Short mmCIF file of C-alpha atoms in Angstrom, two decimals:
data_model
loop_
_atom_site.label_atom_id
_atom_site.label_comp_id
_atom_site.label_asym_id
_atom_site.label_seq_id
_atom_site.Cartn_x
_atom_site.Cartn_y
_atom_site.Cartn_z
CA UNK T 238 48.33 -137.12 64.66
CA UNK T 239 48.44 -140.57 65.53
CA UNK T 240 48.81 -143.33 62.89
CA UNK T 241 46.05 -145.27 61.73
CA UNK T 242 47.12 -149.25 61.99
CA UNK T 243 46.08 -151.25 59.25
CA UNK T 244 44.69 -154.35 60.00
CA UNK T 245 46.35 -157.30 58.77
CA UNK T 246 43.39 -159.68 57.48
CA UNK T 247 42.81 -156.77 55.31
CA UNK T 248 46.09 -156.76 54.27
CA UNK T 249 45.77 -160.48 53.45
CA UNK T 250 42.53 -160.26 51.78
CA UNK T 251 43.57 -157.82 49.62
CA UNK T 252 46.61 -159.87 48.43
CA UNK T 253 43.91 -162.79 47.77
CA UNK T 254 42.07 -161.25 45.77
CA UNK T 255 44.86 -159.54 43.60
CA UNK T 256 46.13 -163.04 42.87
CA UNK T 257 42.53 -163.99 41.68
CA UNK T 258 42.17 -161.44 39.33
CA UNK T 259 45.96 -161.90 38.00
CA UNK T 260 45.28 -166.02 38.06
CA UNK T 261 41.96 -164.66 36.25
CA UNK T 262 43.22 -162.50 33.46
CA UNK T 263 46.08 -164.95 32.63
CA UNK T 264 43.75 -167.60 32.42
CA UNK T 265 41.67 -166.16 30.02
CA UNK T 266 44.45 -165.12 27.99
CA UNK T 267 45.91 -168.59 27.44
CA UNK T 268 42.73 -169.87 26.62
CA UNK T 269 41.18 -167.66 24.27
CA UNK T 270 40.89 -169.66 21.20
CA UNK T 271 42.99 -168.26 18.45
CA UNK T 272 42.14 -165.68 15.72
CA UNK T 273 41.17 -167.77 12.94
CA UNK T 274 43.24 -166.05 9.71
CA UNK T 275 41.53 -167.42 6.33
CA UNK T 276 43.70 -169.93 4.40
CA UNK T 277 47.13 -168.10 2.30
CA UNK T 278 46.70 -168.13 -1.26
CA UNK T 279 49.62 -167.65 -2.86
CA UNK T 280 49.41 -164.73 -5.64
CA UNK T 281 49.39 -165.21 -8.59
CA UNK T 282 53.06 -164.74 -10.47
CA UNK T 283 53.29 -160.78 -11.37
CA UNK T 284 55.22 -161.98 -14.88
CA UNK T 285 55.35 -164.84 -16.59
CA UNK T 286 58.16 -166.50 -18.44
CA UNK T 287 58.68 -164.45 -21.30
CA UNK T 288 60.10 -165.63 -24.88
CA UNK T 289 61.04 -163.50 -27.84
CA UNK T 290 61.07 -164.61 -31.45
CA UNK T 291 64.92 -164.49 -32.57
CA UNK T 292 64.80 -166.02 -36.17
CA UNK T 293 62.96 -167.88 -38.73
CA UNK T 294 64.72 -171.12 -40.55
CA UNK T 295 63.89 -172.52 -43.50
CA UNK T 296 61.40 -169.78 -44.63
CA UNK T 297 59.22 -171.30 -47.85
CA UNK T 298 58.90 -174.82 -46.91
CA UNK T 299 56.75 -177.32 -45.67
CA UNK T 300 58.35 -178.74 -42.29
CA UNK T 301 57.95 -182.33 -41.41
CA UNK T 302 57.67 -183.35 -37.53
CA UNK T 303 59.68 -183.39 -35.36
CA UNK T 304 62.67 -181.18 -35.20
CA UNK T 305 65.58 -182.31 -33.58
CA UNK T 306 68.05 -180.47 -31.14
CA UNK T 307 71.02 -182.18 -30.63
CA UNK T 308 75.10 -181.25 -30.36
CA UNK T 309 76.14 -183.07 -34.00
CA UNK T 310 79.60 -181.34 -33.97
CA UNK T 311 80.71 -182.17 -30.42
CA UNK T 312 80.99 -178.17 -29.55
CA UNK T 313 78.71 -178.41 -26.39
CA UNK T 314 75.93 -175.82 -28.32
CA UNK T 315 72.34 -176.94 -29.89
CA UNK T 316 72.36 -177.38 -33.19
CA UNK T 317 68.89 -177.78 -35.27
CA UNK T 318 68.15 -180.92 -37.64
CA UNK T 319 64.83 -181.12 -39.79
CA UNK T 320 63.02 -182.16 -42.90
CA UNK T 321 60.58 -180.57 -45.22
CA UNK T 322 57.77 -182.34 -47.40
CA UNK T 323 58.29 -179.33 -50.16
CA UNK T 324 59.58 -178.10 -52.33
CA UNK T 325 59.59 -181.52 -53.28
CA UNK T 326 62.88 -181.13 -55.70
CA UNK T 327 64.87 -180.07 -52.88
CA UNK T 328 67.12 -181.73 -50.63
CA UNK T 329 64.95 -182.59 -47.95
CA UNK T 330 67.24 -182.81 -45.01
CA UNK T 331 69.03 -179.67 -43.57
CA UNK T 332 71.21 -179.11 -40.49
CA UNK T 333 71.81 -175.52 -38.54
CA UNK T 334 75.24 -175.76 -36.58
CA UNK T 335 74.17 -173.84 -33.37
CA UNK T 336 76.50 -171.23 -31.98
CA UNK T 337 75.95 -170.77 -28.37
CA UNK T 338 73.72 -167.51 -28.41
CA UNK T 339 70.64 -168.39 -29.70
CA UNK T 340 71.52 -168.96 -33.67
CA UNK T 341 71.95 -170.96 -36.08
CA UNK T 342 74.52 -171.14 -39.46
CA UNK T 343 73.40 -173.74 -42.27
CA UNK T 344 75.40 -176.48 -43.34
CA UNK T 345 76.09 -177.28 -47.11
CA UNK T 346 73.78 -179.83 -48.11
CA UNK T 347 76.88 -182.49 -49.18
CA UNK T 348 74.95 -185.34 -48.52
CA UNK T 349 71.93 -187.57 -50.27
CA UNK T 350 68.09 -186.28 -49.25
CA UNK T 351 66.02 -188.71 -47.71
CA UNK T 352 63.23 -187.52 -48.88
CA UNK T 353 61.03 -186.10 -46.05
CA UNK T 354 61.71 -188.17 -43.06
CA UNK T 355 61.05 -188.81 -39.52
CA UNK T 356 64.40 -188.38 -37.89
CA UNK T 357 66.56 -189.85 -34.86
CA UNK T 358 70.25 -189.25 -33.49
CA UNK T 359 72.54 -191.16 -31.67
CA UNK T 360 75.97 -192.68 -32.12
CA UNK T 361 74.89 -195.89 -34.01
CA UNK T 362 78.60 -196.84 -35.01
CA UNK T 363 80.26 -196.08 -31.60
CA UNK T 364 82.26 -193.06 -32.95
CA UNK T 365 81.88 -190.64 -30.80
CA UNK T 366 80.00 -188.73 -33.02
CA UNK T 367 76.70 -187.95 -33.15
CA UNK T 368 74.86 -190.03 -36.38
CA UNK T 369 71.40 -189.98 -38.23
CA UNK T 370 68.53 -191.79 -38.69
CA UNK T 371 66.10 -190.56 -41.82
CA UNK T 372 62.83 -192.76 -41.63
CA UNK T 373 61.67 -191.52 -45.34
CA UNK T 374 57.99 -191.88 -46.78
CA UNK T 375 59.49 -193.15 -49.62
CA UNK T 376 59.88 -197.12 -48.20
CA UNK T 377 63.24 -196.13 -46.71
CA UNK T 378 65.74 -196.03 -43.53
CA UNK T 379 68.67 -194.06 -44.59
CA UNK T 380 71.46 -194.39 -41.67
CA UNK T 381 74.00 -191.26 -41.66
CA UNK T 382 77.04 -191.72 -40.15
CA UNK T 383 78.30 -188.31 -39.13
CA UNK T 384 82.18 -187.39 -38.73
CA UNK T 385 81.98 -184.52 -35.99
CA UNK T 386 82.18 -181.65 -38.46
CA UNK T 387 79.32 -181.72 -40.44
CA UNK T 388 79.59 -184.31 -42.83
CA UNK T 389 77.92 -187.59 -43.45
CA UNK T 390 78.21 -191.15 -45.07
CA UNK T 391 74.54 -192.50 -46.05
CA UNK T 392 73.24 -196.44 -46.26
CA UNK T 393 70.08 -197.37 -47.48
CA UNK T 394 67.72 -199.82 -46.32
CA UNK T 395 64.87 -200.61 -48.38
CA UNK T 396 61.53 -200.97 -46.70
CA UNK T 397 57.63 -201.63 -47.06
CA UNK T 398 56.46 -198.84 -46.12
CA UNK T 399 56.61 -194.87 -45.18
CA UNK T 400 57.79 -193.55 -42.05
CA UNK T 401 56.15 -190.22 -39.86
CA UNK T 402 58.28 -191.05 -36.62
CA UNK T 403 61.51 -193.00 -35.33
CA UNK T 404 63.73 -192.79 -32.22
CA UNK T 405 67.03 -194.51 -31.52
CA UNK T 406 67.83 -196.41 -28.08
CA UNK T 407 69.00 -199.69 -27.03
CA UNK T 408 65.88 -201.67 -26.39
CA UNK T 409 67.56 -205.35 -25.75
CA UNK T 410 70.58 -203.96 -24.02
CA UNK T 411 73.54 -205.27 -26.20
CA UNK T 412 75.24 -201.43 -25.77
CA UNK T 413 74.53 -200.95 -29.65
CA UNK T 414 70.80 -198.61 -30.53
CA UNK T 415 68.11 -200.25 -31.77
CA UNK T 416 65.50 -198.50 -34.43
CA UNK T 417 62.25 -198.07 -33.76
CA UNK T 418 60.07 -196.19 -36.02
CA UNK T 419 56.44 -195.89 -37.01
CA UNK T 420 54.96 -196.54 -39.94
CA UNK T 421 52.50 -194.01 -42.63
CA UNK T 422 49.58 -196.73 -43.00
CA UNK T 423 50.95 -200.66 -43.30
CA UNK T 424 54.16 -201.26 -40.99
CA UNK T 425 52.61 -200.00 -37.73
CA UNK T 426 55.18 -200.45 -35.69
CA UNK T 427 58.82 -201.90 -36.27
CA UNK T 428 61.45 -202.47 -34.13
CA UNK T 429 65.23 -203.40 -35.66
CA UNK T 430 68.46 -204.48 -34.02
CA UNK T 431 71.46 -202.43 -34.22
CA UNK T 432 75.00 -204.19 -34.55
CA UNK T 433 76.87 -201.41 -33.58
CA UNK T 434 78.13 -200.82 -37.38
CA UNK T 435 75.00 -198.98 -38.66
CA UNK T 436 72.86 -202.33 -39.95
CA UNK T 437 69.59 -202.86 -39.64
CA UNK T 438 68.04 -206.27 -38.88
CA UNK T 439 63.67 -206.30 -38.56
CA UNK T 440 62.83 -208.20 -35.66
CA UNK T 441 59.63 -206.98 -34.64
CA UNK T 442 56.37 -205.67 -36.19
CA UNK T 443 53.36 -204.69 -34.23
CA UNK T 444 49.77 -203.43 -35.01
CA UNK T 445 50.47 -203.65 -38.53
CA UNK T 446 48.07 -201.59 -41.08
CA UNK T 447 46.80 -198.55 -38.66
CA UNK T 448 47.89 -195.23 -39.85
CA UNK T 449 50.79 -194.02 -37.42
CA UNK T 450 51.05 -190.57 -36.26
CA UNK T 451 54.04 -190.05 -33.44
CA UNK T 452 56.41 -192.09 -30.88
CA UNK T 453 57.95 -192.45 -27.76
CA UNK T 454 60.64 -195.11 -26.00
CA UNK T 455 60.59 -195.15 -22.66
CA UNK T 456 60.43 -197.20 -19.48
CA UNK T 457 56.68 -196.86 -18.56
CA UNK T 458 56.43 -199.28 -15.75
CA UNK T 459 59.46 -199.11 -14.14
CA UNK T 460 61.12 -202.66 -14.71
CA UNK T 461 64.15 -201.31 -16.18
CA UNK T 462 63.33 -202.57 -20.03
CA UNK T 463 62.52 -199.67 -22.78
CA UNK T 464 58.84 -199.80 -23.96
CA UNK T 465 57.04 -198.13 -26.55
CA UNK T 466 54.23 -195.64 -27.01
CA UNK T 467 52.91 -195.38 -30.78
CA UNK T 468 50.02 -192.97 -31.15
CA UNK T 469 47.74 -193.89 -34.19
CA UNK T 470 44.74 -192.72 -35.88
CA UNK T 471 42.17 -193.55 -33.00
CA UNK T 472 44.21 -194.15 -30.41
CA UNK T 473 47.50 -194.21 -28.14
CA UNK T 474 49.39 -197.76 -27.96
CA UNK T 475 51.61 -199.43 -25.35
CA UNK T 476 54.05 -202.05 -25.47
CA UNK T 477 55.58 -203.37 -23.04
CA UNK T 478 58.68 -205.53 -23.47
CA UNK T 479 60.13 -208.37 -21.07
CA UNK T 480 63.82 -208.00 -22.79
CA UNK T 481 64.17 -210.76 -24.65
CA UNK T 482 62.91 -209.27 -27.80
CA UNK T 483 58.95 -209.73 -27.05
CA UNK T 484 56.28 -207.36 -26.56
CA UNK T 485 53.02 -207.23 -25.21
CA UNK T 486 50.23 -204.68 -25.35
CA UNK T 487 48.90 -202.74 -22.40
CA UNK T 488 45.90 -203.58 -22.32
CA UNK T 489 46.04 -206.42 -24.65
CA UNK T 490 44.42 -206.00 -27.95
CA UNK T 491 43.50 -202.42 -27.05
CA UNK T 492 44.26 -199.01 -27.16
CA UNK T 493 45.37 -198.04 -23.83
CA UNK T 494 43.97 -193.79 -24.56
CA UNK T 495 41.44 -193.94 -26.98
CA UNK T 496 41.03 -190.93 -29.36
CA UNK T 497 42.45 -188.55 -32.60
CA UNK T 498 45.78 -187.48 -31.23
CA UNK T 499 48.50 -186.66 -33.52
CA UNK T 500 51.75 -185.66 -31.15
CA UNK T 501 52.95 -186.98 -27.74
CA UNK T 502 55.10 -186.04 -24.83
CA UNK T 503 56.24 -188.10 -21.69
CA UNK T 504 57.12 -186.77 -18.17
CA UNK T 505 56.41 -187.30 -14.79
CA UNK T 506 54.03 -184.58 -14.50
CA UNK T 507 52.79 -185.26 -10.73
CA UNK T 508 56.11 -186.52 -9.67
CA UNK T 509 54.95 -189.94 -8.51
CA UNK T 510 57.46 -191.98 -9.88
CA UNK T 511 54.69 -192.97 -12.79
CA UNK T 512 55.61 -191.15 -16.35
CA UNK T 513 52.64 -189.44 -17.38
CA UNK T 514 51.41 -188.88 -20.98
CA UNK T 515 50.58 -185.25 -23.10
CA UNK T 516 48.91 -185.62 -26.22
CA UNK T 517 48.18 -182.69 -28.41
CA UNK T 518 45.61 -182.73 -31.87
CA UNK T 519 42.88 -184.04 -31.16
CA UNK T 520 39.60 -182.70 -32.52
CA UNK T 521 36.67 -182.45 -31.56
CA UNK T 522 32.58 -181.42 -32.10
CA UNK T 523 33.08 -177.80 -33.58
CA UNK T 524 30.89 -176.61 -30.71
CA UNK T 525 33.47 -177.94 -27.97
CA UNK T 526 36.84 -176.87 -26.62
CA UNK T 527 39.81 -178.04 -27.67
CA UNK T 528 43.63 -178.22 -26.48
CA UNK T 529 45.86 -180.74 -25.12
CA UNK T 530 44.74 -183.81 -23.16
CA UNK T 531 47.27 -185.21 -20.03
CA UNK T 532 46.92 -188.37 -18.91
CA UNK T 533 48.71 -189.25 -15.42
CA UNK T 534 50.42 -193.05 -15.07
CA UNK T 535 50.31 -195.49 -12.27
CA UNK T 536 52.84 -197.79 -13.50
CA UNK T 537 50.81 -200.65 -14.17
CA UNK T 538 48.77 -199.44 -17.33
CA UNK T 539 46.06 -197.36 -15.24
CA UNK T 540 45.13 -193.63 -16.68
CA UNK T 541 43.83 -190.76 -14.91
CA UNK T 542 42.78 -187.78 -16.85
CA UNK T 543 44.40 -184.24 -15.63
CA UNK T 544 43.78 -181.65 -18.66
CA UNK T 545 42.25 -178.97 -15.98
CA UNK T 546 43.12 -175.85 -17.58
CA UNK T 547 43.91 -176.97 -20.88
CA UNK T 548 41.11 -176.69 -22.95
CA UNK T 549 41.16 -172.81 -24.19
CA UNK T 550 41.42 -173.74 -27.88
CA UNK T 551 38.93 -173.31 -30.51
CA UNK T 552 40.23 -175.76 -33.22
CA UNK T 553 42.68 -178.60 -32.65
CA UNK T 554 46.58 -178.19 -33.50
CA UNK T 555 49.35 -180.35 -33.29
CA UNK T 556 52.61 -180.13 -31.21
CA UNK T 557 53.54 -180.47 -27.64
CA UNK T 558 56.54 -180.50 -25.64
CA UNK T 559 57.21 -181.20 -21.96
CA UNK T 560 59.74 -178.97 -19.50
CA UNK T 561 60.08 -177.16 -16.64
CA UNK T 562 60.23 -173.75 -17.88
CA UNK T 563 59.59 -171.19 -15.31
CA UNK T 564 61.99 -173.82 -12.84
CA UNK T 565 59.73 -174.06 -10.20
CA UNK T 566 60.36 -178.16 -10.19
CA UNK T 567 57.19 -178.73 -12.13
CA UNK T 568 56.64 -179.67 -15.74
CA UNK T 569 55.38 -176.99 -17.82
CA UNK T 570 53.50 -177.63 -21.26
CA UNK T 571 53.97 -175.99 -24.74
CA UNK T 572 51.71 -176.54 -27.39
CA UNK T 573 50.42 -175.38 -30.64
CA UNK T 574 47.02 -174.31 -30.62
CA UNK T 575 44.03 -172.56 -32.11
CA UNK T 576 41.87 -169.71 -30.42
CA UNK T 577 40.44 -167.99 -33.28
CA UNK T 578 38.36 -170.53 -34.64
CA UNK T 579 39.74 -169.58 -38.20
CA UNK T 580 41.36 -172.78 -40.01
CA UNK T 581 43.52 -170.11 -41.99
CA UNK T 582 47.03 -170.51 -42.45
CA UNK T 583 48.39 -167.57 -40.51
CA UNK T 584 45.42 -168.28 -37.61
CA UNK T 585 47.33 -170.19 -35.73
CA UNK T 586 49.22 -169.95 -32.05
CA UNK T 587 51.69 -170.96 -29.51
CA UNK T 588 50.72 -171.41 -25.96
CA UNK T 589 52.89 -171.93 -22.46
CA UNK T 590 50.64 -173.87 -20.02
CA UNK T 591 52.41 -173.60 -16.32
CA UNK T 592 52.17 -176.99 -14.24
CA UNK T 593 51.86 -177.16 -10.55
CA UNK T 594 52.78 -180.88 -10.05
CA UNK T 595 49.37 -182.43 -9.26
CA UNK T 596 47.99 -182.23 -13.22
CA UNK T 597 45.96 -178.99 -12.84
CA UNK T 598 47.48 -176.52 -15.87
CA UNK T 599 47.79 -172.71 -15.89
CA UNK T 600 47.89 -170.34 -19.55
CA UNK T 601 50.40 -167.87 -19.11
CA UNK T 602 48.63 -165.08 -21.78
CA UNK T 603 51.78 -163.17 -21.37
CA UNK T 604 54.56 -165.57 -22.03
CA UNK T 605 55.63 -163.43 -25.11
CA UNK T 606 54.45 -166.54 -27.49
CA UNK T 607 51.69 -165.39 -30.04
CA UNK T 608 48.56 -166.60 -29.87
CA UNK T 609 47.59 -165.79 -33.62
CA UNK T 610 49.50 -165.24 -36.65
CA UNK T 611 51.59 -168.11 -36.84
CA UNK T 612 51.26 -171.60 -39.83
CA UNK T 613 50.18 -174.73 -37.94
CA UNK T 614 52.44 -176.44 -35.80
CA UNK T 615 53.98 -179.66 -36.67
CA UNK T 616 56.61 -180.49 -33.73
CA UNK T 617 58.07 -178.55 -31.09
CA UNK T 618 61.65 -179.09 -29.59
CA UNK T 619 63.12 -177.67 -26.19
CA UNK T 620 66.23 -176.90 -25.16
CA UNK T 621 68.47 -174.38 -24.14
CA UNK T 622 70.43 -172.91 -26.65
CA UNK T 623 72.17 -169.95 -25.50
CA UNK T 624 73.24 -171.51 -22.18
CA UNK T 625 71.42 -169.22 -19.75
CA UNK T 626 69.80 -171.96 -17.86
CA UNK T 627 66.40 -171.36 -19.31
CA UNK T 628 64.33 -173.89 -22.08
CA UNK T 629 63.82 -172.18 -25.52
CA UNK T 630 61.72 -173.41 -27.98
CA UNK T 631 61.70 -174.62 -31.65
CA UNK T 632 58.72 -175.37 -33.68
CA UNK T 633 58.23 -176.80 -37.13
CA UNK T 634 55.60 -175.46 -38.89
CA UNK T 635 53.83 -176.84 -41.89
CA UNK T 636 51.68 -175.35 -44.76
CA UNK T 637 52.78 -173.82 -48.09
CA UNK T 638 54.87 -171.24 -47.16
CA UNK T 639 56.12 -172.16 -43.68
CA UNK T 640 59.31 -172.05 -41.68
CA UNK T 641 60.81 -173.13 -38.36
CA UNK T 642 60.85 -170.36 -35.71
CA UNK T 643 62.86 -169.60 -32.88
CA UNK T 644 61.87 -168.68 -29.52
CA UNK T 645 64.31 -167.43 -26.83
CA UNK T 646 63.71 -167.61 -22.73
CA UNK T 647 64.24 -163.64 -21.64
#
């Protein structure tokens, strides 16, 4: 049979119109918008940052704010410092060596009691070692000059007034620590120069006659010169200092956070180069929530409210502390609060409140920290004291009957 020629415009056509429908199909390919997939939301964390009580300190007294964790024996471990109010025949003033794993041994009491006493450490005398500084109720500053092992030489400075907080840094920048403490209901605020030897000299007293309630020295905007925030009875203040030994309030002649805080903490919580206040205490109607109150900085005396998430208390407590707990970069917040609505002594909690670097706050119900059952906190203290990386927690807490307790990062 002969063989049927194909004609070539067929031929030709027909390779036309296969590249149109390949030239088609790719077309609509590449421009077929893409599936639109609905914004990722991260999940939330399947644990929390878990603690576990390891000890109570101290059990039958009434513990003064604010514990302090600092290395007085030179050993590289946490060791504990704190006060009590009662039993008022007691010496007031007792030290915990720390020993690397998460306890603590007692020191024998071979030196004077202050009385109880807001408390600060540093090396006032240039040592080397780690020294003392009792702020007493009793119209007193009682310098301790430690040795390294434990024990203590006291002076005594006699005063107008009591103390409920003090801290220890070089405000004028002569290389010797300054004092700065805050006063129970005349001083308000004093400042004294250091000379390096563990005397006092009162060059500075601000706000005088407002009831003081706790204190901070840091560099709030950024010029390179210590300032101070004093929280009072209605209000938080801040000086700022030019350093030459003067002081001006921001904003002048008025509180710069208005309100009934008792305890403060200072970090930069939104990591904008601005420190940030936390504030913890303050109450409010009965009918309203309660809990800690943040305030974000903008370095030049402006305050932004960022306390999303925070109010889940029914009653105000005291006690905060700022750290980055679960180390995700951000500053976490741990306070003592109230959920039962009970002003009992035992009613009482301790809440971890996870911070994702913008202000907005996260309770972490399962952080292994009881929310009930625990005497009102006074202060609370972080560090890490069994050297596993991770932020553990001591709080002083204050009623008849109370104790300091020991929380340890799993």
């Amino acid at each position: 049979m002969p063989t049927r020629k194909r004609q070539p415009w067929i031929l030709w056509m027909g390779g036309v119109g296969l590249v149109l429908i390949l030239s088609l199909v790719c077309y609509f390919l590449v421009r077929r918008p893409p599936t639109v997939l609905p914004p990722q939301v991260s999940p939330p964390p399947t644990t929390s940052p878990l603690y576990a009580k390891a000890m109570l300190l101290g059990e039958g007294a009434q513990w003064r704010p604010y514990p302090l964790l600092v290395d007085l024996n030179g050993d590289g471990h946490l060791d504990l410092v704190a006060t009590h109010r009662f039993p008022a025949d007691d010496n007031s003033l007792h030290i915990w060596l720390g020993t690397g794993q998460g306890t603590f041994n007692a020191v024998p009491q071979t030196w004077s009691s202050p009385g109880y006493a807001a408390l600060a450490a540093g090396d006032i005398n240039h040592d080397g070692h780690l020294d003392l500084l009792a702020a007493s109720h009793f119209h007193q500053l009682i310098t301790f000059l430690g040795d390294g092992t434990g024990g203590m030489t006291a002076t005594v400075l006699e005063t107008q007034d009591g103390y409920v907080a003090a801290r220890l840094a070089d405000v004028n920048g002569d290389g010797h620590l300054d004092a700065i403490v805050l006063g129970y209901s005349e001083a308000g605020l004093e400042v004294y120069l250091g000379d390096g030897t563990g005397q006092w000299t009162l060059v500075a007293q601000l706000i005088q006659g407002n009831i003081g309630r706790d204190l901070a020295v840091v560099d709030m905007n950024g010029d390179g010169k210590l300032d101070i925030v004093a929280v009072f009875e209605h209000g938080v203040v801040v000086f700022l200092q030019d350093g030459t030994g003067s002081w001006s309030q921001s904003p002048p002649d008025a509180y710069a956070i208005p309100g009934e805080f008792w305890s403060v903490a200072v970090g930069d919580v939104n990591q904008d180069g601005h420190l940030d206040l936390a504030l913890n205490g303050q109450f409010l109607e009965p009918s309203l929530p309660h809990g800690p109150d943040v305030y974000l900085g903008d370095g030049t005396g402006g305050w932004t409210p960022a306390s999303n998430g925070l109010k889940v208390f029914q009653l105000h407590a005291r006690g905060i502390a700022l750290g980055d707990v679960d180390h995700d970069g951000c500053l976490d917040l741990v306070g003592g609060g109230n959920t039962t609505a009970r002003s009992s002594d035992t009613a009482y909690g301790l809440f971890l409140f996870t911070g994702d670097c913008r202000g907005n706050w996260t309770l972490q119900p399962d952080s292994g920290l009881p929310s009930a059952g625990l005497m009102p906190s006074q202060g609370i203290a972080l560090g890490d004291l069994n050297h596993d990386g991770f932020l553990d927690i001591v709080v002083a807490h204050a009623a008849e009957g109370g104790y300091l307790s020991v929380w340890l990062h799993r």
